[in-house]
XYZ file of C-alpha atoms in Angstrom:
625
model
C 113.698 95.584 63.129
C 110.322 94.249 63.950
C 107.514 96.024 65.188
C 104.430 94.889 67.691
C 101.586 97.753 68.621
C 99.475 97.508 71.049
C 95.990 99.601 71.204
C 93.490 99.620 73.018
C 89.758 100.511 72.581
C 86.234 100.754 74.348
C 87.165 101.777 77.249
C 90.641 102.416 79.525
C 91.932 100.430 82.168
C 91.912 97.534 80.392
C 95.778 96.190 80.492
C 97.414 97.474 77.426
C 100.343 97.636 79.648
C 100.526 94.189 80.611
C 99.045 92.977 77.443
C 102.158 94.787 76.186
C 104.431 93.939 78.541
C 103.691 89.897 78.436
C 103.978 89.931 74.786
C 107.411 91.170 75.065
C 107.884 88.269 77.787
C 106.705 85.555 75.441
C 108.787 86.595 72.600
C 111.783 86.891 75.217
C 111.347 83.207 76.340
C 111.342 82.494 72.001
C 115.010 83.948 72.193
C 114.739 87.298 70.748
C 115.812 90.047 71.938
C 112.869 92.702 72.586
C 112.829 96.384 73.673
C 109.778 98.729 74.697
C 108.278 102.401 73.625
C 105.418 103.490 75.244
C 103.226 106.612 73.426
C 101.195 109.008 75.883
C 99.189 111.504 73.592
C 98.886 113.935 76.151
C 100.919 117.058 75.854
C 103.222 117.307 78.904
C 106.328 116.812 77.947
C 107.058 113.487 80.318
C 104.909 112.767 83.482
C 107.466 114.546 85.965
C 104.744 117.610 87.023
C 101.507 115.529 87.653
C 99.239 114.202 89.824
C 99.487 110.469 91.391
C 95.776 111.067 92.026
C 95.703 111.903 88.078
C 98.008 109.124 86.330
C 99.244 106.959 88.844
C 103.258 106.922 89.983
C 106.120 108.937 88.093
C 108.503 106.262 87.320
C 111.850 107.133 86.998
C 114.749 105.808 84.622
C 118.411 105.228 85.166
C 118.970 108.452 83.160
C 116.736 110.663 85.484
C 113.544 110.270 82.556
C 110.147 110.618 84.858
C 108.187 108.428 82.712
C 104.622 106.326 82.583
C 104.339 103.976 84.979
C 103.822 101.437 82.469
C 107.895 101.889 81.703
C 108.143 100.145 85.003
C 105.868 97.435 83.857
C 108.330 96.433 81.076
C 111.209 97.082 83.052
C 109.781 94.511 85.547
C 108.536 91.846 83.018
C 111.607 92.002 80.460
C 114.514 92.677 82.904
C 115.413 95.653 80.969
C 116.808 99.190 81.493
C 114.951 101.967 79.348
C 115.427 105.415 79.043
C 113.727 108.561 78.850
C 113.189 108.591 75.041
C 111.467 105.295 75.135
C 108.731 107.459 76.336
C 107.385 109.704 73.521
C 104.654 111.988 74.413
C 102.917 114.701 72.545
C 104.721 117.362 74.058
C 108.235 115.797 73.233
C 107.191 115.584 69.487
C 105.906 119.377 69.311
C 109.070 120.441 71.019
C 111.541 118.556 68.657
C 109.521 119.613 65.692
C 109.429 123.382 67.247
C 112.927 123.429 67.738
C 114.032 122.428 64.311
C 111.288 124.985 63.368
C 112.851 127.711 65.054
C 117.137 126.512 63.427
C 115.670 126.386 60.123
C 115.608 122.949 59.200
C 112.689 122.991 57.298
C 113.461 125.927 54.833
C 110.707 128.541 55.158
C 108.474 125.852 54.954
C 104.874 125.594 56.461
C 105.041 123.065 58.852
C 102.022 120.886 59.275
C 100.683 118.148 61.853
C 100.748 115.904 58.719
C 103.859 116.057 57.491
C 106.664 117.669 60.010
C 104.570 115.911 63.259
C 103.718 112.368 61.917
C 107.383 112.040 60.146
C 109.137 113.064 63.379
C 106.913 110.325 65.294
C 108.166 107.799 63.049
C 111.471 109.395 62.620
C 111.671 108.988 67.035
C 110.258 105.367 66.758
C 113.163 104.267 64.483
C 115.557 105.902 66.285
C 115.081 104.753 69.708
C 114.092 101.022 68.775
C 117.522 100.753 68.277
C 119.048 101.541 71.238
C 120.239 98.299 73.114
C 118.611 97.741 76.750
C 119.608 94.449 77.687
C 122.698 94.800 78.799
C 123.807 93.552 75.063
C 125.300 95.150 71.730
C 123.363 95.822 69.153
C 119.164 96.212 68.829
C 117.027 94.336 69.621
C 114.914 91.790 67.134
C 111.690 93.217 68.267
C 110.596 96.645 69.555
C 106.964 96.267 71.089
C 105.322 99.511 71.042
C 102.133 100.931 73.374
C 99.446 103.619 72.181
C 98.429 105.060 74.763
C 94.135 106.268 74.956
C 91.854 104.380 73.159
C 90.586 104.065 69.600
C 87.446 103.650 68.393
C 84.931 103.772 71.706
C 81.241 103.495 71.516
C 79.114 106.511 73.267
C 75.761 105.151 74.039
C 73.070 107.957 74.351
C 69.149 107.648 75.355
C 68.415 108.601 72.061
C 70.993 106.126 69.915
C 70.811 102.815 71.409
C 72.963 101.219 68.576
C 75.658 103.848 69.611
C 77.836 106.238 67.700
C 80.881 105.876 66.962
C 83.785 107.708 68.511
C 87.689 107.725 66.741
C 89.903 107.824 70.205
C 91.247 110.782 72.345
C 91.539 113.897 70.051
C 95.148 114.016 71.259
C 95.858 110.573 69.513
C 95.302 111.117 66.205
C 98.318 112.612 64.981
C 100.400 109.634 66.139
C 97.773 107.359 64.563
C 98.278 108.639 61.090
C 101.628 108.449 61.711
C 101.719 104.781 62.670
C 99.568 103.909 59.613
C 102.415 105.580 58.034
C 104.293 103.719 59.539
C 103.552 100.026 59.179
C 103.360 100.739 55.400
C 106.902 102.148 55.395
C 108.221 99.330 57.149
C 106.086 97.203 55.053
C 104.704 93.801 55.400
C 106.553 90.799 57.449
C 107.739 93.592 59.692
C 104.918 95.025 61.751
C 101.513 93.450 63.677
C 99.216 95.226 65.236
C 97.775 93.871 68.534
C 94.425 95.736 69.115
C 93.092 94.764 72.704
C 89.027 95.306 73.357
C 86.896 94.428 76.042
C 84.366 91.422 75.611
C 81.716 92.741 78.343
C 79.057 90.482 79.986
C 75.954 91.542 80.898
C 75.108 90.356 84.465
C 70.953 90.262 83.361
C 71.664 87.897 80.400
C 74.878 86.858 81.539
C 75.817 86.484 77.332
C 79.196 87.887 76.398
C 78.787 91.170 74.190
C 80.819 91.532 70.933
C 79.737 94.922 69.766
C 81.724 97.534 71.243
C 85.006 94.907 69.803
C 83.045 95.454 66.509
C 83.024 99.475 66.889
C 86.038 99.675 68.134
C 87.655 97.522 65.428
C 85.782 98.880 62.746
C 86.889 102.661 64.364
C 90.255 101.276 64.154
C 90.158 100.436 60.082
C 88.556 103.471 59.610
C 91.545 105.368 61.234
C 93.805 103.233 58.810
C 94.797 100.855 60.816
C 93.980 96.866 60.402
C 94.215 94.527 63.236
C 96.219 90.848 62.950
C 95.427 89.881 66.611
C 92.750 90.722 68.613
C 93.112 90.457 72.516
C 89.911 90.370 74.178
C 89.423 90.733 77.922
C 86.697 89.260 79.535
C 85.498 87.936 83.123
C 85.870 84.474 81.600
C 87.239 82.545 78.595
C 85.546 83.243 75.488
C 83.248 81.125 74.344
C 83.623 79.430 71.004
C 80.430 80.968 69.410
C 81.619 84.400 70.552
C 85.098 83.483 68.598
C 83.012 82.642 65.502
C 81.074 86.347 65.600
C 84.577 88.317 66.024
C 85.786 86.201 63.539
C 83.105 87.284 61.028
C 82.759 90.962 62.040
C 86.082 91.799 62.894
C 87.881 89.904 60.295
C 90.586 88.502 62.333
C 91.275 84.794 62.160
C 90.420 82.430 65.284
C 94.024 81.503 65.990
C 94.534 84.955 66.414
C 91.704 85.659 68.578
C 93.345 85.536 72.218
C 91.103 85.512 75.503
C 92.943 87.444 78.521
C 90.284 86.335 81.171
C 90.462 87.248 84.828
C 93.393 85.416 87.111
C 94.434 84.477 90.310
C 97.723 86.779 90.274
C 99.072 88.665 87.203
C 102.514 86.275 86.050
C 99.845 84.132 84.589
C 99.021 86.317 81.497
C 102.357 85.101 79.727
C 101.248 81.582 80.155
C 97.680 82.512 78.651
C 99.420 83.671 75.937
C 101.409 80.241 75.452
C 98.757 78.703 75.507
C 96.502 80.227 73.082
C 99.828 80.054 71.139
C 99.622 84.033 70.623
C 103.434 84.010 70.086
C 102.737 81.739 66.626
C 100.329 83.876 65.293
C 103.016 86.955 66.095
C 105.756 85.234 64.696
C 104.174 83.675 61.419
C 103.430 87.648 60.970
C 106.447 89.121 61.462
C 107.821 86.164 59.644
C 110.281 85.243 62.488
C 109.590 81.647 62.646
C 112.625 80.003 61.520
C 114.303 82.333 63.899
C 112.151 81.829 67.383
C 112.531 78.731 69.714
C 109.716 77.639 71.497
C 108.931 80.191 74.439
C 110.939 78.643 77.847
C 109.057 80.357 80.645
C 109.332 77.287 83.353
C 110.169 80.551 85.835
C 107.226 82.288 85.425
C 105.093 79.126 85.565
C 107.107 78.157 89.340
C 106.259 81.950 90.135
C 102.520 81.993 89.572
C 102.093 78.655 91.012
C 103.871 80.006 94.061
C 101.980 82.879 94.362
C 98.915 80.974 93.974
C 99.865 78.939 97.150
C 101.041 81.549 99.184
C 98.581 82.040 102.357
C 100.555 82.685 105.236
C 100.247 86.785 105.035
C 102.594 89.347 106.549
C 100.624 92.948 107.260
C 102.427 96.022 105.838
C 100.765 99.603 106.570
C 101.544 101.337 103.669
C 101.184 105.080 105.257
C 100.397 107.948 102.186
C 98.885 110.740 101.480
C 97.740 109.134 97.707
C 96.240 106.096 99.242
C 93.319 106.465 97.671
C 94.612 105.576 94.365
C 97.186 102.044 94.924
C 98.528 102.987 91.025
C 100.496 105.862 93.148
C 102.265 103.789 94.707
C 102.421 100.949 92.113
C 106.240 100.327 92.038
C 106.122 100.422 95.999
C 103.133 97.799 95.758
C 105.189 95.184 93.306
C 108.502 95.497 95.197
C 106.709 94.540 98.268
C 105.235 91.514 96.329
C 108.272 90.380 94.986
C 109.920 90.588 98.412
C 107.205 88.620 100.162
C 107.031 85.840 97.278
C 110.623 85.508 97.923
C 109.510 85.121 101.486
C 107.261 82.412 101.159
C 104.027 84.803 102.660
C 100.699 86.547 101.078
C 101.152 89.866 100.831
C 98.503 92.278 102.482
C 98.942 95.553 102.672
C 96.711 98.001 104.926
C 96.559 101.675 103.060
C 96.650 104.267 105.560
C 96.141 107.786 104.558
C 98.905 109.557 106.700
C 96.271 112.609 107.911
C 94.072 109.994 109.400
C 96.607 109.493 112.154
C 96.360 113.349 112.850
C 95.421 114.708 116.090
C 92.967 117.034 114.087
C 91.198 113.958 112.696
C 90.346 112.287 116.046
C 88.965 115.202 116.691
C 86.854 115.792 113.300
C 86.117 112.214 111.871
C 87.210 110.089 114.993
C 86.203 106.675 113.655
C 88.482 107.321 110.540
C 91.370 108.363 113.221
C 90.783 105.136 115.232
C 90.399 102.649 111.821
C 94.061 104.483 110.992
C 96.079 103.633 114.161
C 94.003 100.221 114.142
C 95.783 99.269 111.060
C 99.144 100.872 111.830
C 99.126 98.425 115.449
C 98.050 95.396 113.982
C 101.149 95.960 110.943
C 103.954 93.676 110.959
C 105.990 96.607 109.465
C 105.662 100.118 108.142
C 107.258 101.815 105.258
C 106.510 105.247 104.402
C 107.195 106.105 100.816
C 108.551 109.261 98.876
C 105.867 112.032 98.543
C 105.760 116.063 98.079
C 104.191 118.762 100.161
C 102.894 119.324 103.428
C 99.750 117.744 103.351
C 100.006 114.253 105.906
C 103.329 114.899 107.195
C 102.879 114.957 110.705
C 100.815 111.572 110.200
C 103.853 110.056 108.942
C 106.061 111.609 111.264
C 103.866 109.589 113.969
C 104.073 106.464 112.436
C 107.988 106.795 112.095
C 107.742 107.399 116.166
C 105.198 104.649 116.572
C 107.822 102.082 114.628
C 111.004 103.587 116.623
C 109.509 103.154 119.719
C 107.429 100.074 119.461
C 110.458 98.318 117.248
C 108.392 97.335 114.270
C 110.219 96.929 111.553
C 109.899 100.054 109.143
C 111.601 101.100 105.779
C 111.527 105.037 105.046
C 111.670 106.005 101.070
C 112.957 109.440 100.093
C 110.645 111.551 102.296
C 109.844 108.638 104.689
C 113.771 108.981 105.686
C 113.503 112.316 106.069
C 110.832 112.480 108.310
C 112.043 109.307 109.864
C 115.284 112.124 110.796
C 112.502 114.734 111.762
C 111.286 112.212 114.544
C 114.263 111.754 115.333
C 115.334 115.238 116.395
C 111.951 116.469 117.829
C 112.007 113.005 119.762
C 115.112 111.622 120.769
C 117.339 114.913 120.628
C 114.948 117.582 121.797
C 114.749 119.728 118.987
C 110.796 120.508 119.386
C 110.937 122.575 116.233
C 112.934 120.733 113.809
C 111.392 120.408 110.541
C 112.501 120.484 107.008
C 113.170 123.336 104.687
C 109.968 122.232 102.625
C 107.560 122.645 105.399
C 108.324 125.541 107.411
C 111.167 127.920 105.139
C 111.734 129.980 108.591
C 112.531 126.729 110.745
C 114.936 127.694 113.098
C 115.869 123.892 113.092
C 116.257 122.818 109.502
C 116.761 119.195 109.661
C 116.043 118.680 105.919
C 117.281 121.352 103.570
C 116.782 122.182 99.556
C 119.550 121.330 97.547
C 122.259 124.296 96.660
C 121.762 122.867 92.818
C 117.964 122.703 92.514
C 115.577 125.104 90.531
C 112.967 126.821 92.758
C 111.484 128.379 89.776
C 111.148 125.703 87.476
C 109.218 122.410 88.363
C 109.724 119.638 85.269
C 113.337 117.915 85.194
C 114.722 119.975 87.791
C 115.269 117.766 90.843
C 118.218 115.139 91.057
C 117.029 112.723 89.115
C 118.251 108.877 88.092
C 120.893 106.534 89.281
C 123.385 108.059 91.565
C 126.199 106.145 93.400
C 125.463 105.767 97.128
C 128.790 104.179 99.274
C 128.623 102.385 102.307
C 130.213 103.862 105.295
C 130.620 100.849 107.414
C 130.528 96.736 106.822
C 128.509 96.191 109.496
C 125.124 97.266 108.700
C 122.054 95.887 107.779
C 121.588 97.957 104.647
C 125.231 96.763 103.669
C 124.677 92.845 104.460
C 121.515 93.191 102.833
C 123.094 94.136 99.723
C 125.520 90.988 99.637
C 128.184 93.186 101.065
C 129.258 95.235 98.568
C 130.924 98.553 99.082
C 128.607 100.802 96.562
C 125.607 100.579 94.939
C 123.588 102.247 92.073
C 119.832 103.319 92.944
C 117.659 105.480 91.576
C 116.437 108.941 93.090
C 114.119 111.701 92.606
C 114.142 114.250 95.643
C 114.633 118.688 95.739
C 115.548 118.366 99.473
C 118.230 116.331 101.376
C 119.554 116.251 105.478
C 121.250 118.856 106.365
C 124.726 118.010 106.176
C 125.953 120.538 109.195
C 123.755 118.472 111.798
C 124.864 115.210 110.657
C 127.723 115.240 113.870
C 124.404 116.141 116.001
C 122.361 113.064 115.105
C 125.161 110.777 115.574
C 125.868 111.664 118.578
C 122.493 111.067 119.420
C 122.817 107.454 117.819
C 121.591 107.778 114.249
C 123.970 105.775 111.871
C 124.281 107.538 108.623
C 125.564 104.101 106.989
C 125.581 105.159 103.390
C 126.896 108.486 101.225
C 127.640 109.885 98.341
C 130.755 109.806 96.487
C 131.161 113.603 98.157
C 130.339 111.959 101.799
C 127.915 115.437 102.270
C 124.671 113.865 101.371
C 123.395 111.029 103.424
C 122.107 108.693 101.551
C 121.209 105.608 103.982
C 120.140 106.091 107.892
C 119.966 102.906 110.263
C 118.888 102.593 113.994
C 121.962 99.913 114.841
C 119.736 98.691 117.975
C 116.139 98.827 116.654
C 115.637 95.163 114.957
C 114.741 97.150 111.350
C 114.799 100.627 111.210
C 115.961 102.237 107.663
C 115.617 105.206 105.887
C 117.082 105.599 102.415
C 117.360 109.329 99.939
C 116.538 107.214 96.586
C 113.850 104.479 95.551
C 115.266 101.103 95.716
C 111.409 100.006 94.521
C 112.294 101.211 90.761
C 114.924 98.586 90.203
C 112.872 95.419 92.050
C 112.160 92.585 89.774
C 109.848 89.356 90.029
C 112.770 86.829 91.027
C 115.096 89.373 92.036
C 112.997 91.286 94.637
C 114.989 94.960 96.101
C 117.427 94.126 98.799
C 115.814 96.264 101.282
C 112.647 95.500 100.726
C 113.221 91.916 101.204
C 115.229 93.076 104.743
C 111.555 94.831 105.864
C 109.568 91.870 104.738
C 112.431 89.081 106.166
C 112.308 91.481 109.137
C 108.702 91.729 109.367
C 108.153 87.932 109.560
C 110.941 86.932 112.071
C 113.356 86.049 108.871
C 116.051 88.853 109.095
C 118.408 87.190 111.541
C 118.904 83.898 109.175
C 119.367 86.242 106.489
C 121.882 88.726 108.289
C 123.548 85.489 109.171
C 123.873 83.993 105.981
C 125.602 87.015 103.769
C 127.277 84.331 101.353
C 123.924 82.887 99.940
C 123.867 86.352 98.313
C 127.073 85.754 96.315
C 126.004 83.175 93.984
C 123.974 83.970 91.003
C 120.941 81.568 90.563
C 117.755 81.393 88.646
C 114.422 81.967 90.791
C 112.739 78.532 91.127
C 111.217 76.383 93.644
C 113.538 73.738 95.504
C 112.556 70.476 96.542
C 111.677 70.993 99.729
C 109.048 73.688 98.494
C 110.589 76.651 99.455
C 111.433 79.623 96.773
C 114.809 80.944 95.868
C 114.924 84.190 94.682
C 117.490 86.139 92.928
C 118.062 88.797 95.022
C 118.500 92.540 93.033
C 122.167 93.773 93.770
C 123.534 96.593 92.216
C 121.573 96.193 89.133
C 122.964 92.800 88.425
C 121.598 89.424 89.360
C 124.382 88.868 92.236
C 122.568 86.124 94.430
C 120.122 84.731 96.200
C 118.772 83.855 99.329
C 117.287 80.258 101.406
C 114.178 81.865 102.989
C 112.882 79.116 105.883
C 109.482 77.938 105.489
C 108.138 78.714 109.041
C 105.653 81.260 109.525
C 105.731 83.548 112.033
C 102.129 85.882 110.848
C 98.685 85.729 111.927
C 96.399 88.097 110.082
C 93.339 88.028 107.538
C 93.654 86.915 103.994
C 94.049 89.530 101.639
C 94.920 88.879 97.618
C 96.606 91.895 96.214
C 97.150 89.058 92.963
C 94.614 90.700 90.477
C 95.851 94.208 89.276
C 96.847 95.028 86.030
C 100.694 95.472 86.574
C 103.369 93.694 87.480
């Protein structure tokens, strides 16, 4: 097995993710085979208990892990399927070390950060780089592996202006002893460290600055761990006297000096990496270069191009209570750019912080209350994602109304179905105080109930969690068609609370189709409005499985639907039977593969012809995929 790591230093927020993630694309287009860990210091045992606000989305696993968000970024670059241990955290470690503790494994010992912690970090690394997940037998060639934090940041003061020196997050440094352990154990051919650093310039002097890459490298070798390649971001491309001063302080050679300058849209980073031939310099390390092809990424060049020309947009209102912070919603965010590159339109989406469209609002901050509905009009669609709590609900609730009534297409997830069912009944079926179980306990209407099986004591790993089987009740539905017609399929979910099954006779009656189930036919999986032109609501979170190339089946319905593209799509169920690769055709339009199932099922001929007006908006330049 061979090992990348990638650090990061200076500051945060710098890419490490992608930086990660499109190394582990490049080597993937060589022909190896590559898997993914990704190491968060902090001591939570996985990211299931906090904040969006705090960390960004929870992103969850086929196995029910609630991991990093930037397990999603390597799912969606490498086309893999991960699981919950490729996520070690600080609180994992402690508890497997703990529990061995406590069954005697270590003989009366004293056990010590340095050995018992470090060994079992190494011992978890070996272990899990193993474990196939591409679909194939056998490991992979290459496991690439993030460390979370950064290492060796510069802290300026009034009375230092050369800086002092600062080793990382506290909560690091056990795991890097124990990968300096590490790349010794494994020894040399087998392991290259990737150390990315921020190349600032200064807008007065407008000179690129190497010294905080200088602290943080030399923080880095003082921490006992030496740098082959050194990834620098910067507004710009490097210049070649900047290369020569990294060169001499840092001691890294200039081949393996790699410039990840700004871009248009994010599927260009493997290409900058091609091109500064970054996967040599990996591969002449990890002495795989008799082994490796030359990288085949023709896909991902058609995709960035494509992206780059996209400028017809199509408006979604993305209505949240974590708006304020788009890394909440992250997964939500890419599967709606995959669906609308497949579309052939620019992607804009309007954030709209569900209390805004609050009655209390108009009356406290009206010009926030009218900016809110403003955006939520002037959408070509609405989804409303998954979200806890009571805070915004009755915002949402309105802009479920506002889409049922007004027939703008709109796409519930998790709790946007379920309050898409609470409109419903307070609306359409007269039940003023319907409400859910999670808002008002003492409803005498509980539309939306907690689950017989569910933990109210205990918050982490306690809701159902992972990929769950969801069957279609009927053929002719959109969700179904959508799909490519097939009779199940596997998506992931996360939710404490579900529709209550004894009303389920009630609401359709009253015309709410609950088109999919599970295999017990109790919990409703899928809701459809049969005569609105895009109305669903769906219990799990089709964006976790949603690929560049193979965008989620129902998000490419709300986007198709959004954009006056759903009816040649409905009508054209067998272009999603044929497996092909994403690409653009001759006439200039993209085919997609089209996610099914989690397999690459088929695709679909998305017309040219734009049906949006709107304002230009780029969503291209984030810092995941």
């Amino acid at each position: 097995m061979k090992y990348v790591l990638v650090t990061g230093g200076v500051v945060s927020g710098l890419g490490k993710g992608v930086t990660a993630s499109s190394i582990g694309v490049v080597l993937k287009a060589c022909g190896l085979r590559v898997t993914s860990i990704k190491i968060d210091p902090y001591l939570n045992t996985d990211a299931g208990t906090m904040s969006p606000f705090e960390h960004g989305e929870v992103f969850v696993l086929d196995d029910g892990g609630e991991v990093d968000l930037d397990l999603g970024n390597y799912e969606r670059f490498l086309d893999i399927k991960l699981t919950r241990d490729n996520n070690i955290t600080t609180g994992k470690i402690y508890q497997y070390v703990l529990d061995k503790e406590r069954r005697g494994d270590y003989l009366g010992k004293t056990v010590q950060v340095v050995p018992h912690i470090t060994d079992a970090i190494q011992e978890w690394i070996e272990r899990v780089a193993v474990i196939p997940v591409d679909g194939k037998e056998g490991p992979a060639d290459v496991c690439v592996i993030e460390l979370g934090g950064t290492i060796g940041a510069t802290i300026y003061s009034r009375n230092n202006d050369n800086g002092i020196l600062d080793a990382g997050d506290i909560e690091s440094m056990p795991f890097i002893e124990a990968l300096g352990q590490f790349s010794y154990h494994v020894g040399p051919g087998n392991f290259c460290l990737v150390h990315v650093s921020l190349v600032p310039v200064l807008n007065v002097v407008g000179e690129q600055k190497t010294k905080p890459t200088q602290h943080s490298v030399r923080g880095l070798r003082g921490l006992g761990l030496t740098p082959n390649i050194l990834v620098c971001r910067s507004a710009k491309v490097l210049d070649e006297n900047v290369k020569e001063k990294l060169l001499q302080f840092c001691h890294v050679p200039a081949a393996n000096i790699i410039t990840l300058n700004d871009v248009t849209n994010i599927w260009h980073i493997p290409l900058l990496l091609r091109d500064q031939k970054a996967h040599e310099a990996i591969l002449k390390i990890l002495n795989l270069q008799g082994v490796a092809r030359q990288p085949k990424l023709e896909e991902w060049t058609d995709r960035a191009k494509l992206c780059d020309a996209l400028h017809d947009p199509v408006r979604i209102a993305m209505v949240g209570k974590y708006t304020g912070l788009s890394d909440s919603y992250l997964s939500v965010w890419k599967a709606l750019l995959h669906a609308t590159v497949a579309c052939h339109k620019k992607l804009v989406v309007d954030w709209v912080p569900s209390t805004d469209l609050e009655d209390d609002t108009a009356k406290e901050a009206p010009d926030a209350y009218k900016a809110a509905w403003n955006l939520l009009k002037g959408a070509d669609g609405i989804l409303v994602p998954g979200g806890f709590g009571d805070r915004g609900v009755q915002g949402k609730i309105l802009a479920a109304k506002y889409a049922r009534e007004n027939n703008v297409p709109y796409l519930g997830i998790c709790l946007g179905m379920q309050i898409a069912v609470i409109e419903f009944a307070r609306s359409v079926m007269n039940l003023r105080d319907a409400n859910s179980a999670e808002f008002d306990p003492d409803t005498r209407t509980p539309c939306v109930v907690f689950m017989p099986e569910g933990s109210k004591t205990h918050m982490g790993g306690t809701m159902r969690l992972g990929s769950r089987r969801t069957y279609f009740q009927v053929t002719d539905c959109k969700a179904a068609k959508l799909y490519g017609n097939v009779s199940y399929v596997d998506e992931r979910h996360r939710h404490r609370y579900e529709v209550n099954p004894d009303m389920v006779p009630e609401f359709e009656s009253a015309g709410l189709a609950f088109v999919g189930k599970d295999e017990t036919g109790k919990r409703m999986e899928i809701i459809e409005l049969p005569a609105h032109p895009y109305f669903v609501g769906v219990q799990f979170h089709p964006e976790f499985k949603s690929r560049p190339g193979q965008p989620s089946a129902l998000f490419l319905g709300l986007i198709a639907a959004s954009c006056g593209q759903l009816d040649a799509l409905l009508q054209n169920p067998s272009h999603l039977s044929k497996p092909i690769p994403g690409r653009i055709s001759s006439n200039g339009v993209f085919l997609p593969k089209v996610y099914q199932n989690g397999h690459q099922k088929g695709h679909t001929h998305m017309p040219a012809k734009s049906l949006v007006n709107g304002n230009y908006y780029s969503n291209a330049n984030g810092v995941h995929v």
